[in-house]
Amino acid sequence: MAGERSPALDSAEALSLARRIVDLASDKQASDIVLLDIRGVSLIADYFVISTAGNERQAAAILKDLSEKLLDEFGRKPLHTEGKPDSGWVLLDYGDVIVHVFSPTQRAFYNLEQLWAAATMTEADSIGRPQVFGAGVSLGMLAGILIGSLVTLWLGEAAIDLIHRMLDRLSGKRERVNFELLLQ
């Protein structure tokens, strides 16, 4: 039909957007930047960009730069935003690309790279060339994470307890984060 874009073109545009997000986060000194290709394991997006901000101020700078430059360069605003820099985890949903900016503590706790291990992971090395890694994960874990991600995207902070219960069951851990303190 006229006006419709091909899936290949959409995928190329999503990858271009994801790579630009990686570059912008790197320009603001984000660390441990990872680009996950989740097309083969999820319907919620094509890519995740995961990064760590050393402190609240850096997280705010990364988010501000992403918002301004992606609007200017791609004409894109996030469809949805969850969290604040002081909470330790901010999610920006650009539809085909979901951006996660974590504090070091929250990144270690949630370990999205492990939870999404079935995705193809690319991590920029010191000269910007991607390295590709792969791993497997159980179908039950993928289903739980997919449900948790969808609930978080749609319900926001109300879904935190549900995600804790899901993570408890998957990992067998009983550690919990006091989100009320983080969100104040």
mmCIF file with all atom_site columns, C-alpha atoms in Angstrom:
data_model
loop_
_atom_site.group_PDB
_atom_site.id
_atom_site.type_symbol
_atom_site.label_atom_id
_atom_site.label_alt_id
_atom_site.label_comp_id
_atom_site.label_asym_id
_atom_site.label_entity_id
_atom_site.label_seq_id
_atom_site.pdbx_PDB_ins_code
_atom_site.Cartn_x
_atom_site.Cartn_y
_atom_site.Cartn_z
_atom_site.occupancy
_atom_site.B_iso_or_equiv
_atom_site.pdbx_formal_charge
_atom_site.auth_seq_id
_atom_site.auth_comp_id
_atom_site.auth_asym_id
_atom_site.auth_atom_id
_atom_site.pdbx_PDB_model_num
ATOM 1   C CA . MET A 1 1   ? 0.000  0.000   0.000  1.00 0.00 ? 1   MET A CA 1
ATOM 2   C CA . ALA A 1 2   ? 1.112  3.548   -0.581 1.00 0.00 ? 2   ALA A CA 1
ATOM 3   C CA . GLY A 1 3   ? 2.570  5.252   2.442  1.00 0.00 ? 3   GLY A CA 1
ATOM 4   C CA . GLU A 1 4   ? 3.523  2.021   4.226  1.00 0.00 ? 4   GLU A CA 1
ATOM 5   C CA . ARG A 1 5   ? 7.158  1.326   4.914  1.00 0.00 ? 5   ARG A CA 1
ATOM 6   C CA . SER A 1 6   ? 8.722  -2.067  4.414  1.00 0.00 ? 6   SER A CA 1
ATOM 7   C CA . PRO A 1 7   ? 9.750  -4.036  7.528  1.00 0.00 ? 7   PRO A CA 1
ATOM 8   C CA . ALA A 1 8   ? 13.365 -4.068  6.277  1.00 0.00 ? 8   ALA A CA 1
ATOM 9   C CA . LEU A 1 9   ? 13.382 -0.270  6.046  1.00 0.00 ? 9   LEU A CA 1
ATOM 10  C CA . ASP A 1 10  ? 11.804 0.014   9.509  1.00 0.00 ? 10  ASP A CA 1
ATOM 11  C CA . SER A 1 11  ? 14.423 -2.353  10.890 1.00 0.00 ? 11  SER A CA 1
ATOM 12  C CA . ALA A 1 12  ? 17.238 -0.363  9.284  1.00 0.00 ? 12  ALA A CA 1
ATOM 13  C CA . GLU A 1 13  ? 15.833 2.861   10.720 1.00 0.00 ? 13  GLU A CA 1
ATOM 14  C CA . ALA A 1 14  ? 15.509 1.262   14.162 1.00 0.00 ? 14  ALA A CA 1
ATOM 15  C CA . LEU A 1 15  ? 19.129 0.110   14.032 1.00 0.00 ? 15  LEU A CA 1
ATOM 16  C CA . SER A 1 16  ? 20.238 3.578   12.930 1.00 0.00 ? 16  SER A CA 1
ATOM 17  C CA . LEU A 1 17  ? 18.316 5.115   15.840 1.00 0.00 ? 17  LEU A CA 1
ATOM 18  C CA . ALA A 1 18  ? 19.759 2.585   18.301 1.00 0.00 ? 18  ALA A CA 1
ATOM 19  C CA . ARG A 1 19  ? 23.312 3.209   17.116 1.00 0.00 ? 19  ARG A CA 1
ATOM 20  C CA . ARG A 1 20  ? 22.833 6.961   17.420 1.00 0.00 ? 20  ARG A CA 1
ATOM 21  C CA . ILE A 1 21  ? 21.568 6.487   20.968 1.00 0.00 ? 21  ILE A CA 1
ATOM 22  C CA . VAL A 1 22  ? 24.719 4.486   21.745 1.00 0.00 ? 22  VAL A CA 1
ATOM 23  C CA . ASP A 1 23  ? 26.855 7.305   20.306 1.00 0.00 ? 23  ASP A CA 1
ATOM 24  C CA . LEU A 1 24  ? 25.009 10.013  22.236 1.00 0.00 ? 24  LEU A CA 1
ATOM 25  C CA . ALA A 1 25  ? 25.225 8.090   25.519 1.00 0.00 ? 25  ALA A CA 1
ATOM 26  C CA . SER A 1 26  ? 28.929 7.547   24.897 1.00 0.00 ? 26  SER A CA 1
ATOM 27  C CA . ASP A 1 27  ? 29.409 11.270  24.223 1.00 0.00 ? 27  ASP A CA 1
ATOM 28  C CA . LYS A 1 28  ? 27.995 11.935  27.710 1.00 0.00 ? 28  LYS A CA 1
ATOM 29  C CA . GLN A 1 29  ? 30.410 9.396   29.241 1.00 0.00 ? 29  GLN A CA 1
ATOM 30  C CA . ALA A 1 30  ? 27.850 6.665   29.959 1.00 0.00 ? 30  ALA A CA 1
ATOM 31  C CA . SER A 1 31  ? 29.599 3.407   30.772 1.00 0.00 ? 31  SER A CA 1
ATOM 32  C CA . ASP A 1 32  ? 29.013 -0.238  29.885 1.00 0.00 ? 32  ASP A CA 1
ATOM 33  C CA . ILE A 1 33  ? 26.831 0.671   26.910 1.00 0.00 ? 33  ILE A CA 1
ATOM 34  C CA . VAL A 1 34  ? 25.186 -2.385  25.395 1.00 0.00 ? 34  VAL A CA 1
ATOM 35  C CA . LEU A 1 35  ? 23.002 -2.662  22.317 1.00 0.00 ? 35  LEU A CA 1
ATOM 36  C CA . LEU A 1 36  ? 20.726 -5.708  22.386 1.00 0.00 ? 36  LEU A CA 1
ATOM 37  C CA . ASP A 1 37  ? 18.977 -6.924  19.246 1.00 0.00 ? 37  ASP A CA 1
ATOM 38  C CA . ILE A 1 38  ? 15.780 -8.382  20.716 1.00 0.00 ? 38  ILE A CA 1
ATOM 39  C CA . ARG A 1 39  ? 13.877 -8.884  17.451 1.00 0.00 ? 39  ARG A CA 1
ATOM 40  C CA . GLY A 1 40  ? 14.219 -12.659 17.674 1.00 0.00 ? 40  GLY A CA 1
ATOM 41  C CA . VAL A 1 41  ? 13.000 -12.932 21.265 1.00 0.00 ? 41  VAL A CA 1
ATOM 42  C CA . SER A 1 42  ? 10.442 -10.176 21.814 1.00 0.00 ? 42  SER A CA 1
ATOM 43  C CA . LEU A 1 43  ? 7.679  -8.255  20.122 1.00 0.00 ? 43  LEU A CA 1
ATOM 44  C CA . ILE A 1 44  ? 7.912  -5.168  22.340 1.00 0.00 ? 44  ILE A CA 1
ATOM 45  C CA . ALA A 1 45  ? 10.788 -3.545  20.412 1.00 0.00 ? 45  ALA A CA 1
ATOM 46  C CA . ASP A 1 46  ? 13.643 -4.257  18.019 1.00 0.00 ? 46  ASP A CA 1
ATOM 47  C CA . TYR A 1 47  ? 16.490 -3.034  20.232 1.00 0.00 ? 47  TYR A CA 1
ATOM 48  C CA . PHE A 1 48  ? 17.383 -2.249  23.814 1.00 0.00 ? 48  PHE A CA 1
ATOM 49  C CA . VAL A 1 49  ? 20.146 0.226   24.580 1.00 0.00 ? 49  VAL A CA 1
ATOM 50  C CA . ILE A 1 50  ? 21.387 -0.251  28.135 1.00 0.00 ? 50  ILE A CA 1
ATOM 51  C CA . SER A 1 51  ? 23.868 2.105   29.790 1.00 0.00 ? 51  SER A CA 1
ATOM 52  C CA . THR A 1 52  ? 25.130 3.122   33.193 1.00 0.00 ? 52  THR A CA 1
ATOM 53  C CA . ALA A 1 53  ? 25.333 6.682   34.504 1.00 0.00 ? 53  ALA A CA 1
ATOM 54  C CA . GLY A 1 54  ? 27.758 7.209   37.359 1.00 0.00 ? 54  GLY A CA 1
ATOM 55  C CA . ASN A 1 55  ? 25.460 9.591   39.206 1.00 0.00 ? 55  ASN A CA 1
ATOM 56  C CA . GLU A 1 56  ? 22.115 11.382  39.044 1.00 0.00 ? 56  GLU A CA 1
ATOM 57  C CA . ARG A 1 57  ? 23.536 14.465  37.320 1.00 0.00 ? 57  ARG A CA 1
ATOM 58  C CA . GLN A 1 58  ? 25.136 12.380  34.580 1.00 0.00 ? 58  GLN A CA 1
ATOM 59  C CA . ALA A 1 59  ? 21.887 10.450  34.058 1.00 0.00 ? 59  ALA A CA 1
ATOM 60  C CA . ALA A 1 60  ? 19.986 13.727  33.680 1.00 0.00 ? 60  ALA A CA 1
ATOM 61  C CA . ALA A 1 61  ? 22.575 14.984  31.154 1.00 0.00 ? 61  ALA A CA 1
ATOM 62  C CA . ILE A 1 62  ? 22.348 11.763  29.115 1.00 0.00 ? 62  ILE A CA 1
ATOM 63  C CA . LEU A 1 63  ? 18.549 11.897  29.066 1.00 0.00 ? 63  LEU A CA 1
ATOM 64  C CA . LYS A 1 64  ? 18.460 15.587  28.134 1.00 0.00 ? 64  LYS A CA 1
ATOM 65  C CA . ASP A 1 65  ? 20.927 15.067  25.293 1.00 0.00 ? 65  ASP A CA 1
ATOM 66  C CA . LEU A 1 66  ? 19.007 12.055  23.980 1.00 0.00 ? 66  LEU A CA 1
ATOM 67  C CA . SER A 1 67  ? 15.709 13.936  24.045 1.00 0.00 ? 67  SER A CA 1
ATOM 68  C CA . GLU A 1 68  ? 17.062 17.021  22.291 1.00 0.00 ? 68  GLU A CA 1
ATOM 69  C CA . LYS A 1 69  ? 19.222 15.350  19.655 1.00 0.00 ? 69  LYS A CA 1
ATOM 70  C CA . LEU A 1 70  ? 16.818 12.538  18.745 1.00 0.00 ? 70  LEU A CA 1
ATOM 71  C CA . LEU A 1 71  ? 14.035 15.066  18.263 1.00 0.00 ? 71  LEU A CA 1
ATOM 72  C CA . ASP A 1 72  ? 16.317 17.236  16.125 1.00 0.00 ? 72  ASP A CA 1
ATOM 73  C CA . GLU A 1 73  ? 17.917 14.440  14.086 1.00 0.00 ? 73  GLU A CA 1
ATOM 74  C CA . PHE A 1 74  ? 15.114 11.858  13.831 1.00 0.00 ? 74  PHE A CA 1
ATOM 75  C CA . GLY A 1 75  ? 12.012 13.871  14.719 1.00 0.00 ? 75  GLY A CA 1
ATOM 76  C CA . ARG A 1 76  ? 11.417 11.360  17.504 1.00 0.00 ? 76  ARG A CA 1
ATOM 77  C CA . LYS A 1 77  ? 10.153 11.895  21.056 1.00 0.00 ? 77  LYS A CA 1
ATOM 78  C CA . PRO A 1 78  ? 9.806  9.031   23.518 1.00 0.00 ? 78  PRO A CA 1
ATOM 79  C CA . LEU A 1 79  ? 6.370  7.429   23.364 1.00 0.00 ? 79  LEU A CA 1
ATOM 80  C CA . HIS A 1 80  ? 6.656  6.785   27.074 1.00 0.00 ? 80  HIS A CA 1
ATOM 81  C CA . THR A 1 81  ? 9.110  7.542   29.872 1.00 0.00 ? 81  THR A CA 1
ATOM 82  C CA . GLU A 1 82  ? 9.405  5.709   33.189 1.00 0.00 ? 82  GLU A CA 1
ATOM 83  C CA . GLY A 1 83  ? 11.492 6.669   36.178 1.00 0.00 ? 83  GLY A CA 1
ATOM 84  C CA . LYS A 1 84  ? 13.615 9.675   37.088 1.00 0.00 ? 84  LYS A CA 1
ATOM 85  C CA . PRO A 1 85  ? 17.384 10.053  37.290 1.00 0.00 ? 85  PRO A CA 1
ATOM 86  C CA . ASP A 1 86  ? 17.217 9.906   41.100 1.00 0.00 ? 86  ASP A CA 1
ATOM 87  C CA . SER A 1 87  ? 15.406 6.535   41.006 1.00 0.00 ? 87  SER A CA 1
ATOM 88  C CA . GLY A 1 88  ? 18.393 4.740   39.503 1.00 0.00 ? 88  GLY A CA 1
ATOM 89  C CA . TRP A 1 89  ? 16.578 3.536   36.381 1.00 0.00 ? 89  TRP A CA 1
ATOM 90  C CA . VAL A 1 90  ? 15.052 5.569   33.574 1.00 0.00 ? 90  VAL A CA 1
ATOM 91  C CA . LEU A 1 91  ? 13.374 3.933   30.602 1.00 0.00 ? 91  LEU A CA 1
ATOM 92  C CA . LEU A 1 92  ? 12.704 5.809   27.359 1.00 0.00 ? 92  LEU A CA 1
ATOM 93  C CA . ASP A 1 93  ? 10.408 4.000   24.928 1.00 0.00 ? 93  ASP A CA 1
ATOM 94  C CA . TYR A 1 94  ? 10.946 5.052   21.330 1.00 0.00 ? 94  TYR A CA 1
ATOM 95  C CA . GLY A 1 95  ? 8.747  2.223   20.041 1.00 0.00 ? 95  GLY A CA 1
ATOM 96  C CA . ASP A 1 96  ? 11.304 0.183   18.133 1.00 0.00 ? 96  ASP A CA 1
ATOM 97  C CA . VAL A 1 97  ? 14.131 1.118   20.525 1.00 0.00 ? 97  VAL A CA 1
ATOM 98  C CA . ILE A 1 98  ? 13.898 1.089   24.311 1.00 0.00 ? 98  ILE A CA 1
ATOM 99  C CA . VAL A 1 99  ? 16.594 2.930   26.241 1.00 0.00 ? 99  VAL A CA 1
ATOM 100 C CA . HIS A 1 100 ? 17.552 2.002   29.803 1.00 0.00 ? 100 HIS A CA 1
ATOM 101 C CA . VAL A 1 101 ? 19.785 4.363   31.786 1.00 0.00 ? 101 VAL A CA 1
ATOM 102 C CA . PHE A 1 102 ? 20.784 2.792   35.104 1.00 0.00 ? 102 PHE A CA 1
ATOM 103 C CA . SER A 1 103 ? 22.723 3.725   38.202 1.00 0.00 ? 103 SER A CA 1
ATOM 104 C CA . PRO A 1 104 ? 25.496 1.162   38.840 1.00 0.00 ? 104 PRO A CA 1
ATOM 105 C CA . THR A 1 105 ? 23.526 -0.383  41.736 1.00 0.00 ? 105 THR A CA 1
ATOM 106 C CA . GLN A 1 106 ? 20.284 -0.793  39.791 1.00 0.00 ? 106 GLN A CA 1
ATOM 107 C CA . ARG A 1 107 ? 22.110 -2.114  36.738 1.00 0.00 ? 107 ARG A CA 1
ATOM 108 C CA . ALA A 1 108 ? 23.763 -4.820  38.823 1.00 0.00 ? 108 ALA A CA 1
ATOM 109 C CA . PHE A 1 109 ? 20.478 -5.694  40.532 1.00 0.00 ? 109 PHE A CA 1
ATOM 110 C CA . TYR A 1 110 ? 18.364 -6.031  37.383 1.00 0.00 ? 110 TYR A CA 1
ATOM 111 C CA . ASN A 1 111 ? 21.126 -7.424  35.133 1.00 0.00 ? 111 ASN A CA 1
ATOM 112 C CA . LEU A 1 112 ? 19.054 -7.039  31.968 1.00 0.00 ? 112 LEU A CA 1
ATOM 113 C CA . GLU A 1 113 ? 21.833 -8.466  29.830 1.00 0.00 ? 113 GLU A CA 1
ATOM 114 C CA . GLN A 1 114 ? 21.457 -11.793 31.627 1.00 0.00 ? 114 GLN A CA 1
ATOM 115 C CA . LEU A 1 115 ? 17.669 -11.653 31.617 1.00 0.00 ? 115 LEU A CA 1
ATOM 116 C CA . TRP A 1 116 ? 17.702 -10.988 27.864 1.00 0.00 ? 116 TRP A CA 1
ATOM 117 C CA . ALA A 1 117 ? 20.602 -13.362 27.182 1.00 0.00 ? 117 ALA A CA 1
ATOM 118 C CA . ALA A 1 118 ? 18.830 -14.924 24.192 1.00 0.00 ? 118 ALA A CA 1
ATOM 119 C CA . ALA A 1 119 ? 19.123 -11.582 22.384 1.00 0.00 ? 119 ALA A CA 1
ATOM 120 C CA . THR A 1 120 ? 22.155 -10.734 20.282 1.00 0.00 ? 120 THR A CA 1
ATOM 121 C CA . MET A 1 121 ? 24.324 -8.396  22.322 1.00 0.00 ? 121 MET A CA 1
ATOM 122 C CA . THR A 1 122 ? 26.624 -5.840  20.787 1.00 0.00 ? 122 THR A CA 1
ATOM 123 C CA . GLU A 1 123 ? 28.922 -3.836  23.014 1.00 0.00 ? 123 GLU A CA 1
ATOM 124 C CA . ALA A 1 124 ? 31.018 -0.960  21.707 1.00 0.00 ? 124 ALA A CA 1
ATOM 125 C CA . ASP A 1 125 ? 34.705 -1.490  22.345 1.00 0.00 ? 125 ASP A CA 1
ATOM 126 C CA . SER A 1 126 ? 37.201 1.306   22.865 1.00 0.00 ? 126 SER A CA 1
ATOM 127 C CA . ILE A 1 127 ? 37.343 2.145   19.168 1.00 0.00 ? 127 ILE A CA 1
ATOM 128 C CA . GLY A 1 128 ? 33.616 1.866   18.569 1.00 0.00 ? 128 GLY A CA 1
ATOM 129 C CA . ARG A 1 129 ? 33.494 -1.455  16.737 1.00 0.00 ? 129 ARG A CA 1
ATOM 130 C CA . PRO A 1 130 ? 30.731 -3.753  17.977 1.00 0.00 ? 130 PRO A CA 1
ATOM 131 C CA . GLN A 1 131 ? 31.557 -7.101  19.507 1.00 0.00 ? 131 GLN A CA 1
ATOM 132 C CA . VAL A 1 132 ? 28.814 -9.723  19.176 1.00 0.00 ? 132 VAL A CA 1
ATOM 133 C CA . PHE A 1 133 ? 27.975 -12.227 21.885 1.00 0.00 ? 133 PHE A CA 1
ATOM 134 C CA . GLY A 1 134 ? 25.193 -14.799 22.221 1.00 0.00 ? 134 GLY A CA 1
ATOM 135 C CA . ALA A 1 135 ? 23.713 -16.975 24.939 1.00 0.00 ? 135 ALA A CA 1
ATOM 136 C CA . GLY A 1 136 ? 20.595 -18.964 25.780 1.00 0.00 ? 136 GLY A CA 1
ATOM 137 C CA . VAL A 1 137 ? 17.843 -18.503 28.316 1.00 0.00 ? 137 VAL A CA 1
ATOM 138 C CA . SER A 1 138 ? 14.857 -20.623 29.319 1.00 0.00 ? 138 SER A CA 1
ATOM 139 C CA . LEU A 1 139 ? 11.493 -20.076 27.679 1.00 0.00 ? 139 LEU A CA 1
ATOM 140 C CA . GLY A 1 140 ? 9.913  -19.539 31.117 1.00 0.00 ? 140 GLY A CA 1
ATOM 141 C CA . MET A 1 141 ? 12.420 -16.808 31.935 1.00 0.00 ? 141 MET A CA 1
ATOM 142 C CA . LEU A 1 142 ? 11.784 -15.071 28.602 1.00 0.00 ? 142 LEU A CA 1
ATOM 143 C CA . ALA A 1 143 ? 8.034  -15.203 29.145 1.00 0.00 ? 143 ALA A CA 1
ATOM 144 C CA . GLY A 1 144 ? 8.416  -13.768 32.646 1.00 0.00 ? 144 GLY A CA 1
ATOM 145 C CA . ILE A 1 145 ? 10.693 -10.985 31.501 1.00 0.00 ? 145 ILE A CA 1
ATOM 146 C CA . LEU A 1 146 ? 8.447  -10.132 28.551 1.00 0.00 ? 146 LEU A CA 1
ATOM 147 C CA . ILE A 1 147 ? 5.429  -9.907  30.837 1.00 0.00 ? 147 ILE A CA 1
ATOM 148 C CA . GLY A 1 148 ? 7.420  -7.858  33.356 1.00 0.00 ? 148 GLY A CA 1
ATOM 149 C CA . SER A 1 149 ? 8.633  -5.476  30.653 1.00 0.00 ? 149 SER A CA 1
ATOM 150 C CA . LEU A 1 150 ? 5.157  -4.982  29.214 1.00 0.00 ? 150 LEU A CA 1
ATOM 151 C CA . VAL A 1 151 ? 3.647  -4.400  32.643 1.00 0.00 ? 151 VAL A CA 1
ATOM 152 C CA . THR A 1 152 ? 6.379  -1.905  33.490 1.00 0.00 ? 152 THR A CA 1
ATOM 153 C CA . LEU A 1 153 ? 5.885  -0.032  30.216 1.00 0.00 ? 153 LEU A CA 1
ATOM 154 C CA . TRP A 1 154 ? 2.127  0.201   30.626 1.00 0.00 ? 154 TRP A CA 1
ATOM 155 C CA . LEU A 1 155 ? 1.595  0.431   34.363 1.00 0.00 ? 155 LEU A CA 1
ATOM 156 C CA . GLY A 1 156 ? 4.795  2.073   35.558 1.00 0.00 ? 156 GLY A CA 1
ATOM 157 C CA . GLU A 1 157 ? 5.576  2.132   39.247 1.00 0.00 ? 157 GLU A CA 1
ATOM 158 C CA . ALA A 1 158 ? 2.486  0.092   40.124 1.00 0.00 ? 158 ALA A CA 1
ATOM 159 C CA . ALA A 1 159 ? 4.189  -2.914  38.516 1.00 0.00 ? 159 ALA A CA 1
ATOM 160 C CA . ILE A 1 160 ? 7.302  -2.876  40.712 1.00 0.00 ? 160 ILE A CA 1
ATOM 161 C CA . ASP A 1 161 ? 5.958  -5.415  43.232 1.00 0.00 ? 161 ASP A CA 1
ATOM 162 C CA . LEU A 1 162 ? 4.919  -7.759  40.434 1.00 0.00 ? 162 LEU A CA 1
ATOM 163 C CA . ILE A 1 163 ? 8.386  -7.551  38.919 1.00 0.00 ? 163 ILE A CA 1
ATOM 164 C CA . HIS A 1 164 ? 9.950  -8.277  42.311 1.00 0.00 ? 164 HIS A CA 1
ATOM 165 C CA . ARG A 1 165 ? 7.813  -11.396 42.689 1.00 0.00 ? 165 ARG A CA 1
ATOM 166 C CA . MET A 1 166 ? 8.717  -12.536 39.172 1.00 0.00 ? 166 MET A CA 1
ATOM 167 C CA . LEU A 1 167 ? 12.427 -11.967 39.777 1.00 0.00 ? 167 LEU A CA 1
ATOM 168 C CA . ASP A 1 168 ? 12.197 -13.771 43.130 1.00 0.00 ? 168 ASP A CA 1
ATOM 169 C CA . ARG A 1 169 ? 10.729 -16.819 41.439 1.00 0.00 ? 169 ARG A CA 1
ATOM 170 C CA . LEU A 1 170 ? 13.201 -16.802 38.548 1.00 0.00 ? 170 LEU A CA 1
ATOM 171 C CA . SER A 1 171 ? 16.313 -16.260 40.604 1.00 0.00 ? 171 SER A CA 1
ATOM 172 C CA . GLY A 1 172 ? 15.355 -17.820 43.914 1.00 0.00 ? 172 GLY A CA 1
ATOM 173 C CA . LYS A 1 173 ? 16.636 -14.672 45.600 1.00 0.00 ? 173 LYS A CA 1
ATOM 174 C CA . ARG A 1 174 ? 14.717 -12.877 48.273 1.00 0.00 ? 174 ARG A CA 1
ATOM 175 C CA . GLU A 1 175 ? 16.604 -9.594  48.007 1.00 0.00 ? 175 GLU A CA 1
ATOM 176 C CA . ARG A 1 176 ? 14.387 -6.614  47.440 1.00 0.00 ? 176 ARG A CA 1
ATOM 177 C CA . VAL A 1 177 ? 14.980 -2.983  46.685 1.00 0.00 ? 177 VAL A CA 1
ATOM 178 C CA . ASN A 1 178 ? 13.055 -0.364  48.615 1.00 0.00 ? 178 ASN A CA 1
ATOM 179 C CA . PHE A 1 179 ? 11.687 1.563   45.623 1.00 0.00 ? 179 PHE A CA 1
ATOM 180 C CA . GLU A 1 180 ? 9.832  4.003   47.874 1.00 0.00 ? 180 GLU A CA 1
ATOM 181 C CA . LEU A 1 181 ? 13.199 5.352   49.038 1.00 0.00 ? 181 LEU A CA 1
ATOM 182 C CA . LEU A 1 182 ? 14.535 5.447   45.483 1.00 0.00 ? 182 LEU A CA 1
ATOM 183 C CA . LEU A 1 183 ? 11.511 7.282   44.115 1.00 0.00 ? 183 LEU A CA 1
ATOM 184 C CA . GLN A 1 184 ? 11.403 10.034  46.765 1.00 0.00 ? 184 GLN A CA 1
#
